[in-house]
Amino acid sequence: MKMKKMTFSMMMMMVVLLSSSFAEVSLATVPRDLSNFQNVWQCPSDVYIGRPRTIEQLQTLVKQAKHVRANGLGHSWNTQHFCPASAQSAAAAPEAEANTIFTSNGGGGKDSVNVQLRTISPKQIIVDEENLTVLVDAGVKTRDLLNYLSEFGDGSGYTLPAFSWFIDQTIGGAVATGTHGSSLEYGSFSSEKQLLGVEMVLANGTLVNLTPDTHPQLMRAARVSAGRLGVITKVKLRLVPEMRVRREMNDRLQSVMFNAINEGQRLWNEEGKLSPALNETQFLWWIQQGRVFHVQFERLEATRQDRSKAERAPMVIPQVPNPGPLILQSQGFSTFLDPAIRSVVSTSVAEARDSFITMTEPLYEMHRVNMYDQYEISVPFSTMGNCFNGLRDLLRRNIAISQSFFSPALVRFVSQEDGLLSQTEDGPRLYINIEDYLFYVQGRIINTGFKQVMAYFRSDERCAGSRLHWGKAGWPDAGCWDGAEEYPNTWCDFGCAAMALDPKNKFADSGAVFSWQGSNLESCCSAEHKYQHGPGCQCQAGGRRSDCPAAPGYTNR
Ligand SMILES: Cc1cc2nc3c(=O)[nH]c(=O)nc-3n(C[C@H](O)[C@H](O)[C@H](O)COP(=O)(O)OP(=O)(O)OC[C@H]3O[C@@H](n4cnc5c(N)ncnc54)[C@H](O)[C@@H]3O)c2cc1C
């Protein structure tokens, strides 16, 4: 078996030397580690940062703390899943006090810890060419993994079957949240076609290896866990040989997208088929202007393994000027953004690593400094056309709403997966990513048009079954999101897995999301960690507040 490994020990040395296992912080000077990459979505001030240097240190840290949350690089837009339960979060949500997730809350101090995966050193990427798999440490950045794979070995190179346009998260964070691109063939990073196993530190500090063969049900739970089951330390992913991919981009009217979505719904409902026109297709939808960038990909046969083509050409990275604070309205910003995005989606033939759209480093820097929140909603294929037609009506009725959008919406398509909390556990879905810049541009004042669109997605019956991305914004106030309603098929199965792996709720979230109050998990979970629905075993989240705000259910934006 041919294997090769790489270490990032040099890169990490400075971090390790500068950091101790614990660093205390106050809310006023929250560092990036306790907030997201734009220094918002901060954890409460009684949360500590754990910086383990080795897996053994991580195990000790997890074992000793009362509440723990794993962190990658803070590339998410919520505190619910990013921060551990803490004394302060409990105080801020008194309605949830009786909720089972707070039963082990010891009240602040070093009880609540965010553990950083990226301080563990050295980091490893181990390629198994015989079995076409890669075992990678959770703290490795997806960008580093893809670049390493693409140049692997004698230059023949490998890549991941499908990946997201954003690749600056850790691979552990990507898997934890079901991060995805647009693939009706391979699904998200967490799908059974891509994710073959995970290694995790459990609440008692032990390490466990989960695979579909050894732990079928726990592996289904671990596919998308949002940090609720333990700390992922390694993931095993499927590889495909690096290949040529043709990317085609066409400027179209938005009607092209609506027609494709409606036809996709019809084909799914009437013939049970996935529309080939939606596979590996992305629409960047300039809502303000009623137009789309229609981007499609075709995998070509040539791979580097058959020596039929040259090695990866050096990437030309387009520079992106900073728009500065003067472009304050929707049209101006989109005029600025159009060429920047066009440069990364234009028609070309290149290696998969470069052809599938990924954010360039200059674009990342632009994203980092221009404040915004990112939201993503998925809707089932069975209703996606109805949902989008209703949205178009809403935008037509109220033209001002379209001015709430600065950047294009990104519309993608993902196949069904067997992860219990994969958004596509019940069938393929359309995902729409939307971004709110206006909230920050106008001085942290609610962007009402944007919120109306979120309310539409989350409450209109044409979008029934809509779901939120585990790593993005839009999560309702504590006690106002009901897992048993959102994931009716699998919520309590996940509860059974959580009870088995984390019996004392050490990995509880800070937003009362993971709740099974009244579900009687102790008696209703089978030895295989499946919930046995029946008399006395009604799956419910419980603990729901009676005074929740109207859809979309959040008051922080
Ligand atoms: C600019 C931008 C663009 C994005 N584009 C996309 C996109 O195209 N597609 C998409 O699907 N998503 C996208 N995302 C979302 C992003 O992929 C996820 O939020 C991802 O989880 C962030 O990874 P992170 O390593 O920074 O994790 P963090 O933000 O640190 O953590 C996110 C969640 O994962 C959990 N977690 C992290 N690491 C571990 C671990 N080792 N073990 C257990 N739990 C863990 C945390 O507890 C938390 O709940 C984008 C994000 C940004 C900032």
Short mmCIF file of N, CA, C and O in Angstrom, two decimals, residues 148-224:
data_model
loop_
_atom_site.label_atom_id
_atom_site.label_comp_id
_atom_site.label_asym_id
_atom_site.label_seq_id
_atom_site.Cartn_x
_atom_site.Cartn_y
_atom_site.Cartn_z
N TYR A 148 -2.82 20.09 -1.47
CA TYR A 148 -1.89 18.98 -1.25
C TYR A 148 -2.26 17.79 -2.13
O TYR A 148 -1.41 17.20 -2.81
N LEU A 149 -3.55 17.46 -2.15
CA LEU A 149 -4.00 16.31 -2.94
C LEU A 149 -3.73 16.53 -4.42
O LEU A 149 -3.31 15.62 -5.13
N SER A 150 -3.97 17.73 -4.88
CA SER A 150 -3.84 18.00 -6.31
C SER A 150 -2.41 17.82 -6.80
O SER A 150 -2.18 17.46 -7.95
N GLU A 151 -1.45 18.04 -5.90
CA GLU A 151 -0.04 17.91 -6.29
C GLU A 151 0.55 16.60 -5.79
O GLU A 151 1.77 16.42 -5.80
N PHE A 152 -0.27 15.70 -5.31
CA PHE A 152 0.24 14.55 -4.57
C PHE A 152 1.13 13.64 -5.41
O PHE A 152 0.91 13.42 -6.60
N GLY A 153 2.11 13.06 -4.72
CA GLY A 153 2.92 11.98 -5.27
C GLY A 153 3.75 12.39 -6.47
O GLY A 153 4.39 13.43 -6.48
N ASP A 154 3.69 11.57 -7.51
CA ASP A 154 4.51 11.85 -8.69
C ASP A 154 3.86 12.92 -9.57
O ASP A 154 4.23 13.09 -10.72
N GLY A 155 2.85 13.57 -9.04
CA GLY A 155 2.20 14.64 -9.80
C GLY A 155 0.88 14.21 -10.40
O GLY A 155 0.16 15.01 -10.97
N SER A 156 0.55 12.91 -10.25
CA SER A 156 -0.72 12.47 -10.84
C SER A 156 -1.90 13.12 -10.13
O SER A 156 -2.87 13.50 -10.76
N GLY A 157 -1.81 13.24 -8.82
CA GLY A 157 -2.76 14.06 -8.09
C GLY A 157 -4.13 13.44 -7.86
O GLY A 157 -4.58 12.55 -8.58
N TYR A 158 -4.77 13.91 -6.80
CA TYR A 158 -6.12 13.48 -6.44
C TYR A 158 -6.94 14.71 -6.07
O TYR A 158 -6.41 15.80 -5.87
N THR A 159 -8.23 14.47 -5.94
CA THR A 159 -9.08 15.54 -5.43
C THR A 159 -10.25 14.91 -4.67
O THR A 159 -10.39 13.69 -4.64
N LEU A 160 -11.04 15.74 -4.02
CA LEU A 160 -12.24 15.23 -3.35
C LEU A 160 -13.36 15.21 -4.39
O LEU A 160 -13.39 16.07 -5.28
N PRO A 161 -14.27 14.26 -4.28
CA PRO A 161 -15.30 14.13 -5.31
C PRO A 161 -16.11 15.40 -5.53
O PRO A 161 -16.43 15.75 -6.66
N ALA A 162 -16.46 16.10 -4.46
CA ALA A 162 -17.23 17.35 -4.61
C ALA A 162 -16.91 18.23 -3.40
O ALA A 162 -16.74 17.72 -2.29
N PHE A 163 -16.81 19.53 -3.64
CA PHE A 163 -16.49 20.40 -2.50
C PHE A 163 -17.17 21.76 -2.64
O PHE A 163 -17.72 22.11 -3.68
N SER A 164 -17.11 22.50 -1.53
CA SER A 164 -17.82 23.78 -1.46
C SER A 164 -17.01 24.88 -2.13
O SER A 164 -15.80 24.74 -2.34
N TRP A 165 -17.66 25.99 -2.40
CA TRP A 165 -16.92 27.12 -3.00
C TRP A 165 -16.05 27.77 -1.93
O TRP A 165 -15.00 28.29 -2.23
N PHE A 166 -16.46 27.64 -0.68
CA PHE A 166 -15.65 28.16 0.42
C PHE A 166 -14.77 27.04 0.93
O PHE A 166 -15.26 25.97 1.29
N ILE A 167 -13.45 27.27 0.97
CA ILE A 167 -12.54 26.18 1.37
C ILE A 167 -11.57 26.63 2.46
O ILE A 167 -10.54 26.02 2.66
N ASP A 168 -11.93 27.69 3.18
CA ASP A 168 -11.04 28.16 4.25
C ASP A 168 -11.52 27.74 5.63
O ASP A 168 -11.02 28.25 6.64
N GLN A 169 -12.45 26.81 5.67
CA GLN A 169 -12.84 26.23 6.96
C GLN A 169 -11.93 25.03 7.24
O GLN A 169 -11.21 24.56 6.35
N THR A 170 -11.96 24.50 8.47
CA THR A 170 -11.26 23.24 8.73
C THR A 170 -12.10 22.11 8.15
O THR A 170 -13.33 22.24 8.02
N ILE A 171 -11.44 21.01 7.87
CA ILE A 171 -12.19 19.89 7.31
C ILE A 171 -13.13 19.31 8.39
O ILE A 171 -14.23 18.84 8.08
N GLY A 172 -12.72 19.41 9.66
CA GLY A 172 -13.60 18.96 10.75
C GLY A 172 -14.86 19.82 10.82
O GLY A 172 -15.97 19.31 10.99
N GLY A 173 -14.68 21.13 10.67
CA GLY A 173 -15.83 22.05 10.68
C GLY A 173 -16.74 21.82 9.49
O GLY A 173 -17.96 21.91 9.59
N ALA A 174 -16.12 21.51 8.34
CA ALA A 174 -16.92 21.28 7.13
C ALA A 174 -17.82 20.06 7.32
O ALA A 174 -19.02 20.09 7.02
N VAL A 175 -17.24 19.00 7.87
CA VAL A 175 -18.03 17.78 8.08
C VAL A 175 -19.09 18.01 9.16
O VAL A 175 -20.24 17.60 9.02
N ALA A 176 -18.70 18.70 10.24
CA ALA A 176 -19.64 18.89 11.36
C ALA A 176 -20.92 19.60 10.94
O ALA A 176 -21.97 19.39 11.53
N THR A 177 -20.83 20.45 9.91
CA THR A 177 -22.00 21.26 9.53
C THR A 177 -22.63 20.83 8.21
O THR A 177 -23.51 21.50 7.70
N GLY A 178 -22.15 19.73 7.64
CA GLY A 178 -22.72 19.30 6.35
C GLY A 178 -22.41 20.28 5.24
O GLY A 178 -23.24 20.52 4.35
N THR A 179 -21.22 20.84 5.27
CA THR A 179 -20.83 21.82 4.24
C THR A 179 -20.86 21.16 2.86
O THR A 179 -20.47 20.00 2.69
N HIS A 180 -21.32 21.91 1.88
CA HIS A 180 -21.62 21.32 0.57
C HIS A 180 -21.29 22.28 -0.56
O HIS A 180 -21.20 23.50 -0.37
N GLY A 181 -21.16 21.71 -1.74
CA GLY A 181 -21.13 22.50 -2.96
C GLY A 181 -22.44 22.27 -3.68
O GLY A 181 -23.51 22.42 -3.08
N SER A 182 -22.35 21.86 -4.96
CA SER A 182 -23.57 21.57 -5.70
C SER A 182 -23.37 20.25 -6.43
O SER A 182 -22.77 20.21 -7.49
N SER A 183 -23.84 19.16 -5.82
CA SER A 183 -23.65 17.86 -6.46
C SER A 183 -24.82 16.93 -6.16
O SER A 183 -25.13 16.66 -5.00
N LEU A 184 -25.44 16.47 -7.23
CA LEU A 184 -26.50 15.47 -7.07
C LEU A 184 -25.93 14.07 -7.19
O LEU A 184 -26.65 13.08 -7.16
N GLU A 185 -24.60 14.00 -7.31
CA GLU A 185 -23.93 12.71 -7.41
C GLU A 185 -23.23 12.39 -6.08
O GLU A 185 -23.39 11.32 -5.53
N TYR A 186 -22.48 13.34 -5.55
CA TYR A 186 -21.65 13.07 -4.38
C TYR A 186 -22.15 13.73 -3.10
O TYR A 186 -21.65 13.43 -2.02
N GLY A 187 -23.09 14.65 -3.18
CA GLY A 187 -23.62 15.30 -1.99
C GLY A 187 -22.61 16.18 -1.28
O GLY A 187 -21.66 16.69 -1.89
N SER A 188 -22.80 16.33 0.02
CA SER A 188 -21.95 17.23 0.82
C SER A 188 -20.70 16.48 1.29
O SER A 188 -20.54 15.29 1.04
N PHE A 189 -19.83 17.20 2.00
CA PHE A 189 -18.65 16.57 2.61
C PHE A 189 -19.06 15.43 3.54
O PHE A 189 -18.26 14.55 3.83
N SER A 190 -20.28 15.48 4.07
CA SER A 190 -20.71 14.51 5.08
C SER A 190 -21.41 13.29 4.49
O SER A 190 -21.79 12.38 5.23
N SER A 191 -21.58 13.26 3.18
CA SER A 191 -22.39 12.18 2.59
C SER A 191 -21.65 10.85 2.65
O SER A 191 -20.42 10.79 2.78
N GLU A 192 -22.40 9.77 2.49
CA GLU A 192 -21.78 8.43 2.51
C GLU A 192 -20.87 8.22 1.31
O GLU A 192 -20.01 7.34 1.31
N LYS A 193 -21.06 9.03 0.25
CA LYS A 193 -20.17 8.92 -0.91
C LYS A 193 -18.82 9.59 -0.65
O LYS A 193 -17.86 9.37 -1.36
N GLN A 194 -18.77 10.47 0.35
CA GLN A 194 -17.52 11.20 0.60
C GLN A 194 -16.90 10.87 1.96
O GLN A 194 -15.71 10.66 2.06
N LEU A 195 -17.71 10.85 3.00
CA LEU A 195 -17.17 10.68 4.36
C LEU A 195 -17.23 9.20 4.75
O LEU A 195 -18.31 8.63 4.89
N LEU A 196 -16.05 8.61 4.96
CA LEU A 196 -15.99 7.16 5.20
C LEU A 196 -15.77 6.81 6.66
O LEU A 196 -15.93 5.65 7.06
N GLY A 197 -15.40 7.77 7.47
CA GLY A 197 -15.21 7.49 8.89
C GLY A 197 -14.78 8.74 9.64
O GLY A 197 -14.28 9.69 9.03
N VAL A 198 -15.01 8.74 10.95
CA VAL A 198 -14.52 9.85 11.78
C VAL A 198 -13.90 9.29 13.05
O VAL A 198 -14.33 8.25 13.56
N GLU A 199 -12.89 10.01 13.53
CA GLU A 199 -12.34 9.72 14.85
C GLU A 199 -12.77 10.88 15.74
O GLU A 199 -12.71 12.03 15.33
N MET A 200 -13.19 10.55 16.97
CA MET A 200 -13.77 11.58 17.83
C MET A 200 -13.31 11.41 19.26
O MET A 200 -13.16 10.29 19.73
N VAL A 201 -13.11 12.53 19.95
CA VAL A 201 -12.91 12.48 21.40
C VAL A 201 -14.28 12.61 22.04
O VAL A 201 -15.02 13.57 21.77
N LEU A 202 -14.62 11.65 22.88
CA LEU A 202 -15.93 11.66 23.53
C LEU A 202 -15.87 12.41 24.86
O LEU A 202 -14.79 12.77 25.34
N ALA A 203 -17.03 12.59 25.45
CA ALA A 203 -17.14 13.39 26.68
C ALA A 203 -16.24 12.88 27.80
O ALA A 203 -15.70 13.66 28.59
N ASN A 204 -16.04 11.57 27.88
CA ASN A 204 -15.21 11.02 28.95
C ASN A 204 -13.73 11.02 28.58
O ASN A 204 -12.90 10.43 29.28
N GLY A 205 -13.40 11.63 27.46
CA GLY A 205 -12.00 11.76 27.06
C GLY A 205 -11.48 10.61 26.22
O GLY A 205 -10.33 10.65 25.77
N THR A 206 -12.30 9.60 25.97
CA THR A 206 -11.80 8.48 25.17
C THR A 206 -11.92 8.80 23.68
O THR A 206 -12.73 9.63 23.26
N LEU A 207 -11.09 8.09 22.91
CA LEU A 207 -11.12 8.26 21.45
C LEU A 207 -11.93 7.12 20.85
O LEU A 207 -11.75 5.96 21.24
N VAL A 208 -12.79 7.44 19.89
CA VAL A 208 -13.55 6.38 19.24
C VAL A 208 -13.45 6.56 17.73
O VAL A 208 -13.34 7.68 17.23
N ASN A 209 -13.42 5.43 17.02
CA ASN A 209 -13.42 5.46 15.55
C ASN A 209 -14.77 4.98 15.07
O ASN A 209 -15.19 3.87 15.39
N LEU A 210 -15.45 5.80 14.32
CA LEU A 210 -16.77 5.42 13.81
C LEU A 210 -16.69 5.22 12.30
O LEU A 210 -16.15 6.08 11.59
N THR A 211 -17.23 4.10 11.84
CA THR A 211 -17.35 3.88 10.40
C THR A 211 -18.74 3.29 10.15
O THR A 211 -19.38 2.78 11.09
N PRO A 212 -19.20 3.29 8.90
CA PRO A 212 -20.51 2.71 8.62
C PRO A 212 -20.55 1.22 8.97
O PRO A 212 -21.61 0.69 9.31
N ASP A 213 -19.41 0.53 8.90
CA ASP A 213 -19.41 -0.90 9.21
C ASP A 213 -19.39 -1.17 10.71
O ASP A 213 -20.12 -2.02 11.21
N THR A 214 -18.55 -0.43 11.44
CA THR A 214 -18.41 -0.74 12.87
C THR A 214 -19.55 -0.16 13.71
O THR A 214 -19.96 -0.76 14.69
N HIS A 215 -20.05 1.01 13.34
CA HIS A 215 -21.09 1.68 14.14
C HIS A 215 -22.10 2.33 13.19
O HIS A 215 -22.12 3.56 13.05
N PRO A 216 -22.92 1.51 12.52
CA PRO A 216 -23.77 2.08 11.47
C PRO A 216 -24.62 3.27 11.93
O PRO A 216 -24.67 4.31 11.26
N GLN A 217 -25.27 3.14 13.08
CA GLN A 217 -26.19 4.21 13.49
C GLN A 217 -25.42 5.42 14.05
O GLN A 217 -25.77 6.57 13.77
N LEU A 218 -24.36 5.17 14.81
CA LEU A 218 -23.60 6.30 15.36
C LEU A 218 -22.89 7.05 14.24
O LEU A 218 -22.73 8.27 14.29
N MET A 219 -22.49 6.32 13.20
CA MET A 219 -21.86 6.99 12.06
C MET A 219 -22.87 7.89 11.36
O MET A 219 -22.55 9.00 10.94
N ARG A 220 -24.11 7.42 11.26
CA ARG A 220 -25.14 8.28 10.64
C ARG A 220 -25.30 9.56 11.46
O ARG A 220 -25.50 10.64 10.91
N ALA A 221 -25.19 9.41 12.78
CA ALA A 221 -25.32 10.60 13.63
C ALA A 221 -24.10 11.52 13.47
O ALA A 221 -24.23 12.75 13.44
N ALA A 222 -22.93 10.90 13.33
CA ALA A 222 -21.69 11.69 13.29
C ALA A 222 -21.49 12.41 11.96
O ALA A 222 -20.63 13.28 11.85
N ARG A 223 -22.26 12.06 10.95
CA ARG A 223 -22.04 12.71 9.65
C ARG A 223 -22.23 14.22 9.74
O ARG A 223 -21.43 14.98 9.20
N VAL A 224 -23.31 14.63 10.39
CA VAL A 224 -23.53 16.07 10.63
C VAL A 224 -23.91 16.19 12.09
O VAL A 224 -25.01 15.81 12.49
#
